[in-house]
XYZ file of C-alpha atoms in Angstrom:
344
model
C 0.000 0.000 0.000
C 3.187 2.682 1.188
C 4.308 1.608 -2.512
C 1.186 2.561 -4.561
C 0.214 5.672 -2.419
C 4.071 7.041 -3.991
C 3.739 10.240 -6.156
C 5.911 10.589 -9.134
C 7.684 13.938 -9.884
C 8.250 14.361 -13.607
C 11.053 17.383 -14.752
C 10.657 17.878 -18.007
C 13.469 20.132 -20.431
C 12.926 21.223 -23.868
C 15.421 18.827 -24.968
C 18.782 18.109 -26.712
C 20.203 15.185 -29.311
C 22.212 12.310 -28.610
C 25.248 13.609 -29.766
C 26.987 16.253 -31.831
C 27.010 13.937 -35.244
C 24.647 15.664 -37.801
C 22.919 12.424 -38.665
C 21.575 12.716 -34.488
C 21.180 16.494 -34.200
C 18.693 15.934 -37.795
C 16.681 13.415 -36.027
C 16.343 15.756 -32.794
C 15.360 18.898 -34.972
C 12.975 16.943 -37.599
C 11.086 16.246 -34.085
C 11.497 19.181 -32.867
C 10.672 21.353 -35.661
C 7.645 19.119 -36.761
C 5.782 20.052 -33.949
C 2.975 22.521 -34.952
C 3.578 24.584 -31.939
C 6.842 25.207 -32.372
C 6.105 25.965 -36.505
C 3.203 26.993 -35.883
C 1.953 27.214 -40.103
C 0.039 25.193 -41.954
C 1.415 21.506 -42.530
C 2.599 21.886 -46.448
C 4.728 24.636 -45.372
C 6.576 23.385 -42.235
C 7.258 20.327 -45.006
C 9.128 22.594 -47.158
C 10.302 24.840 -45.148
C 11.539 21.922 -43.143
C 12.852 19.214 -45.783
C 14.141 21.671 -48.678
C 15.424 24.735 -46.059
C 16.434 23.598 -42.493
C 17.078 19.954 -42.656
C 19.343 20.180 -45.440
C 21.917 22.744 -43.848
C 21.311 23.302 -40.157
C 22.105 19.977 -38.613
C 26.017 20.190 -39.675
C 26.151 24.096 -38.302
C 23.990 23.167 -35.136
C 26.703 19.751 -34.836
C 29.559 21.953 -35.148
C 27.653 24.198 -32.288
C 27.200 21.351 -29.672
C 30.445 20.283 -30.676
C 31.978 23.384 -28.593
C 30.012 23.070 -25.601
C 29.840 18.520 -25.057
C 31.006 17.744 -22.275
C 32.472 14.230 -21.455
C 29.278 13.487 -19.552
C 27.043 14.504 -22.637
C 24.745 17.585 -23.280
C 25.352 19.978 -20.374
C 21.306 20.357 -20.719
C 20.822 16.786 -19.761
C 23.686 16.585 -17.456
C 22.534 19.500 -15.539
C 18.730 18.876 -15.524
C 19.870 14.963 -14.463
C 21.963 16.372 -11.399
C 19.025 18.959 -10.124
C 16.719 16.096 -10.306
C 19.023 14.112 -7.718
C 18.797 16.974 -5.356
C 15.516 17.341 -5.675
C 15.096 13.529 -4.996
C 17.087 14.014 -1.928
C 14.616 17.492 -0.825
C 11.612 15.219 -1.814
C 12.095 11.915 0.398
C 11.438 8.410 -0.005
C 7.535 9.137 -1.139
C 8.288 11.233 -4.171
C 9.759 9.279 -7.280
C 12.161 11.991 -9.495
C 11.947 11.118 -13.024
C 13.276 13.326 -15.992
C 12.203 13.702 -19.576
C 12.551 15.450 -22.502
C 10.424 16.453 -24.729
C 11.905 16.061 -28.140
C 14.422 13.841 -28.091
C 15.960 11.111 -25.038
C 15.018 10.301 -21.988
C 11.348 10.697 -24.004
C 8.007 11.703 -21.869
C 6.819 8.164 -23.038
C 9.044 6.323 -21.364
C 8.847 8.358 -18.399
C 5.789 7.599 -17.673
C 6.268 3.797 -18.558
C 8.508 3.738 -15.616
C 5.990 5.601 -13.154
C 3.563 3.117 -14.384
C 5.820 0.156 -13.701
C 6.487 1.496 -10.336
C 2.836 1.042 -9.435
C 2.667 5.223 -9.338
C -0.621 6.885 -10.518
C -0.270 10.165 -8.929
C 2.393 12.411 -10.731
C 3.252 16.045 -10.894
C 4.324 17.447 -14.087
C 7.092 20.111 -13.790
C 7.859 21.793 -17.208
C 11.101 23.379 -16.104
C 10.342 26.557 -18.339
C 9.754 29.615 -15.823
C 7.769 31.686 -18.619
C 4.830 30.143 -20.588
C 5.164 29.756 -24.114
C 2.896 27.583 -26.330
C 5.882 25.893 -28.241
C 7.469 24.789 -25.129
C 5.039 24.982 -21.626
C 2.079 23.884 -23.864
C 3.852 21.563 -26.455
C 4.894 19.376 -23.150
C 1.742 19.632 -21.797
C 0.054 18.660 -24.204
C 2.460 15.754 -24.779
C 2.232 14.427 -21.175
C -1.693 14.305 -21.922
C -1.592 12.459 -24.520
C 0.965 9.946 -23.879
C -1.052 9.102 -20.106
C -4.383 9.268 -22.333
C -3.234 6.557 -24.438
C -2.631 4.083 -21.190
C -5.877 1.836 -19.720
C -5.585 3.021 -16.838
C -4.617 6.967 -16.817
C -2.461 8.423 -14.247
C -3.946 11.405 -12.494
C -1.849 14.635 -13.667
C -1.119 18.240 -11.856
C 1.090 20.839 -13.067
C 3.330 23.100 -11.845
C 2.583 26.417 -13.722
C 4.682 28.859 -14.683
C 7.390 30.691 -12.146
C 8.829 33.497 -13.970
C 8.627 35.543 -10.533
C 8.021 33.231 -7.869
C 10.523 34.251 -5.342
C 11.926 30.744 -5.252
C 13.293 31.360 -9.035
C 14.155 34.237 -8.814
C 16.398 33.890 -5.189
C 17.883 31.108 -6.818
C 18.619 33.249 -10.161
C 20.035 36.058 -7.974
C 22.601 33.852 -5.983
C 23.920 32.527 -9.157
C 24.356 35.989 -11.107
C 25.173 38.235 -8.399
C 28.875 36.801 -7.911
C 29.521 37.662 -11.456
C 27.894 41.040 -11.144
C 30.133 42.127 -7.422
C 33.425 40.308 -9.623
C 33.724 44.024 -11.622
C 31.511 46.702 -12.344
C 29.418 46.532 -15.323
C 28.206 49.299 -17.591
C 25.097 47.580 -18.308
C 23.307 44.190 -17.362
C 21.097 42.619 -19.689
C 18.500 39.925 -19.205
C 18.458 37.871 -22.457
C 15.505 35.474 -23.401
C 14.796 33.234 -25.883
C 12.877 34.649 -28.688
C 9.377 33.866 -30.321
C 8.095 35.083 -33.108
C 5.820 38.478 -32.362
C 2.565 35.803 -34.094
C 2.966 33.500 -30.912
C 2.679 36.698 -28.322
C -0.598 38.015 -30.484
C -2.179 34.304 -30.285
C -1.609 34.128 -26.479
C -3.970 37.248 -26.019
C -7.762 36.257 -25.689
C -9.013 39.602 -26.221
C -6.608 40.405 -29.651
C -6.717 43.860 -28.488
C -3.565 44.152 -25.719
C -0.663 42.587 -27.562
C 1.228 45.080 -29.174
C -1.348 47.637 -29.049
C 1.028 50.189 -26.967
C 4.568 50.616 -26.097
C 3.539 49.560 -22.804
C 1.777 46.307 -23.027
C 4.256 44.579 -21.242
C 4.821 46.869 -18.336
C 2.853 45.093 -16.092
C 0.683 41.274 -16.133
C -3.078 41.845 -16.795
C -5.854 39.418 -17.640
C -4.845 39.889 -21.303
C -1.615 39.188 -21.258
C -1.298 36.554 -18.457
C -0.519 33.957 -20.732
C 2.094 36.290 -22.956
C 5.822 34.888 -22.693
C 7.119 38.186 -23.370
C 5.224 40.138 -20.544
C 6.008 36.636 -18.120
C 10.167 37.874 -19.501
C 9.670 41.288 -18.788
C 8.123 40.297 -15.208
C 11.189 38.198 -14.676
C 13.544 40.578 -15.547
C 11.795 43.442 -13.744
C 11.623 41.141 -10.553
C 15.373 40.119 -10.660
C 16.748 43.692 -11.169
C 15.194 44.685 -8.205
C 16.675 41.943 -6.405
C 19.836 42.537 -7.560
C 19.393 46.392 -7.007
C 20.451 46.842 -10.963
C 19.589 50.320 -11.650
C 16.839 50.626 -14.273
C 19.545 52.766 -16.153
C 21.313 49.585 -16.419
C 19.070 47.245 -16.570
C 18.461 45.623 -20.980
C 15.998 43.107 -21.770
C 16.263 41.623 -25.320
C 15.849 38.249 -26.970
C 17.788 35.491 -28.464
C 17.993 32.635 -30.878
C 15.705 34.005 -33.705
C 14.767 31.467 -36.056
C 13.589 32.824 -40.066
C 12.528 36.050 -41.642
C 9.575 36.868 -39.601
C 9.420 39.410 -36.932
C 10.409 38.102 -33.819
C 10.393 39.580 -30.453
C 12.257 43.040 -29.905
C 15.106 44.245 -28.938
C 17.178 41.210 -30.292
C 20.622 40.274 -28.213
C 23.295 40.410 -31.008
C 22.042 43.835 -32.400
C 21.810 45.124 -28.595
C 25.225 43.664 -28.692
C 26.580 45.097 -31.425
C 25.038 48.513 -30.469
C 26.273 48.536 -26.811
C 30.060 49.712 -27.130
C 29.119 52.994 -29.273
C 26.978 53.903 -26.332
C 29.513 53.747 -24.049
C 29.026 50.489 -22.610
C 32.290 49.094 -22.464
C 31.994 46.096 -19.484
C 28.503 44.205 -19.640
C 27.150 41.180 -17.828
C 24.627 39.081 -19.762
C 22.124 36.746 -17.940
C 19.718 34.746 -19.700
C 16.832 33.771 -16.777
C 14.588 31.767 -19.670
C 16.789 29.002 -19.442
C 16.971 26.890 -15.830
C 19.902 25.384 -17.361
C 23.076 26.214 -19.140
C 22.800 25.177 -22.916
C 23.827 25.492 -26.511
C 21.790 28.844 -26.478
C 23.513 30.235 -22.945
C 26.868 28.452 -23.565
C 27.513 28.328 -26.998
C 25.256 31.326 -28.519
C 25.871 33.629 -25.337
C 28.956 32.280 -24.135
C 31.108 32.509 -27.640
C 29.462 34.526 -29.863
C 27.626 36.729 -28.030
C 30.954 37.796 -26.685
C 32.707 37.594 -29.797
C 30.051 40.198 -31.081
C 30.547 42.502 -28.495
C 34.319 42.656 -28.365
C 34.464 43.070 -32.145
C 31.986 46.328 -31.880
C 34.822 47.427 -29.661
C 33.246 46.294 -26.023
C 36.135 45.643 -23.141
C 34.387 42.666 -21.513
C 31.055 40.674 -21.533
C 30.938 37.923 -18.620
C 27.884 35.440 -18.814
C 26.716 34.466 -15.868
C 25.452 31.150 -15.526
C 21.953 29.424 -15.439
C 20.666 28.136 -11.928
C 21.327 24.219 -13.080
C 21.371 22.257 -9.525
C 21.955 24.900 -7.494
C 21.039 24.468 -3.586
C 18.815 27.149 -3.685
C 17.507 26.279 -6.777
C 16.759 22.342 -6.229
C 14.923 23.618 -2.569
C 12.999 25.558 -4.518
C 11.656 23.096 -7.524
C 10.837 20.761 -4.098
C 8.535 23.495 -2.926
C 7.201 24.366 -6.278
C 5.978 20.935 -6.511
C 4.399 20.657 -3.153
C 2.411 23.951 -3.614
C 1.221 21.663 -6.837
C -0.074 19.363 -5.158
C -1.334 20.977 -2.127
């Protein structure tokens, strides 16, 4: 009876291939890619645009990418979100079994919750380790986790953990893990770097079609409209970690990352800001990227390399990156609450 009364504790990342080898990183971005949430245009385009533009080029300069940043242990994303979950096991006791997942690519959420099953555990809390909501990644593994327990006889029974982009538990951890880097020399400017969306995925997350976008000032501050926005949720996160760092608002640069085509993506983006930076005389900068719970290809690779390349060749002195909360203390205390208030 102790054994079936267990709850299960699923962390789920965005996810990462096997290995740097093309032939791998093509299998994890055909998944990837293919979901309509993520390419979110009708199926005949996300074909071509998939098979003719991005499939045939991108896996080599996305291999050569990962190649920089493996680590003897694998993908620092799996590594990282692998060693949280063991101190979360640790927080969580004996009752609470920690399972990780991905969801594109290995450990899969199918197999996940084969294992929960196998373990006789029908209660589970679903953590999708992505502090602001988007649609192509809080959704997309939501939606997966549904329909992989749907398809089971018997179906577990499911509670989230919703989004955290300023609960105080992310953001303490966020500030113990960037303030060393910001008291190690003083910056000219700190900027808070997200991952980008395109602006189509903001407008669709607005019920009322009349908020997103509509003023300068749409983000400024979370509303009914916009409770479900990612960039607001990154502007709240941002807003809520300057303060705790006591970054002055002169200082203080949100922009976004990793844009993916020709359409209009979220604004300001990081390698313009970048590039910009030095002829405003910002000559020392620390870069943060609070989107990510753990360090990357996008924090250690994009951010990390050429991030800094970009603003040292723009004539900028210094850029330090500070790092991503991984399996911090703090951090690991703090997804063990997170998933208690869940079930509460």
């Amino acid at each position: 009876m102790q054994r079936a009364g267990r709850i299960g504790l699923l962390l789920i990342n965005l996810g990462t291939p096997e290995s740097p080898d093309p032939a791998r990183v093509r299998r994890y971005l055909r998944e990837f890619l293919s979901d309509p949430r993520v390419l979110d245009i009708p199926a005949w385009q996300r074909f071509l645009l998939l098979n003719l533009v991005i499939l045939p080029f991108r896996p080599r300069r996305s291999g050569e990418a990962y190649e920089k940043i493996w680590t003897e242990r694998g993908s620092p994303l799996l590594v990282f979100t692998q060693a949280l979950a063991d101190k979360v096991r640790t927080s969580m006791g004996e009752d609470v079994v920690v399972d990780v997942a991905m969801r594109y690519g290995e450990p899969s959420i199918r197999s996940a919750l084969a294992r929960f099953r196998s373990a006789a555990i029908d209660r589970i809390i679903v953590f999708p380790l992505y502090p602001q909501y988007s649609s192509a990644a809080t959704g997309s593994s939501i939606e997966k986790v549904v329909l992989e327990a749907a398809a089971s006889w018997n179906t577990p029974y499911l509670r989230f953990v919703p989004p955290f982009y300023d609960h105080p538990a992310y953001i303490d951890a966020c500030a113990r893990v960037i303030r060393p880097v910001l008291e190690a020399r003083r910056a000219d400017a700190v900027l808070f770097s997200f991952h980008g969306l395109p602006e189509r995925h903001c407008r669709k997350s607005d019920d009322t079609g009349a908020h997103c976008f509509a003023s300068a000032g749409c983000c400024d501050r979370i509303v009914p409209a916009n409770r479900n926005c990612y960039r607001a949720q990154c502007f709240a996160t941002a807003r809520a970690l300057a303060d705790r760092l006591q970054v002055d608002e002169s200082e203080r640069i949100v922009c976004f990352q990793s844009r993916l085509g020709r359409t209009p993506w979220i604004k300001p983006y990081t390698d313009e800001v970048l590039a910009e930076l030095p002829g405003r005389g910002v000559r020392r900068a620390v870069i943060a990227s609070p989107a990510f719970v753990a360090d990357c290809l996008e924090t250690l690779e994009e951010l990390g390399i050429r991030a800094v390349e970009t603003f040292r060749a723009a004539g900028g002195e210094e850029l330090r990156v500070a790092p991503c909360v991984n399996d911090d203390d703090l951090w690991a205390a703090g997804v063990a609450g997170l998933a208690r208030e869940a079930w509460a």
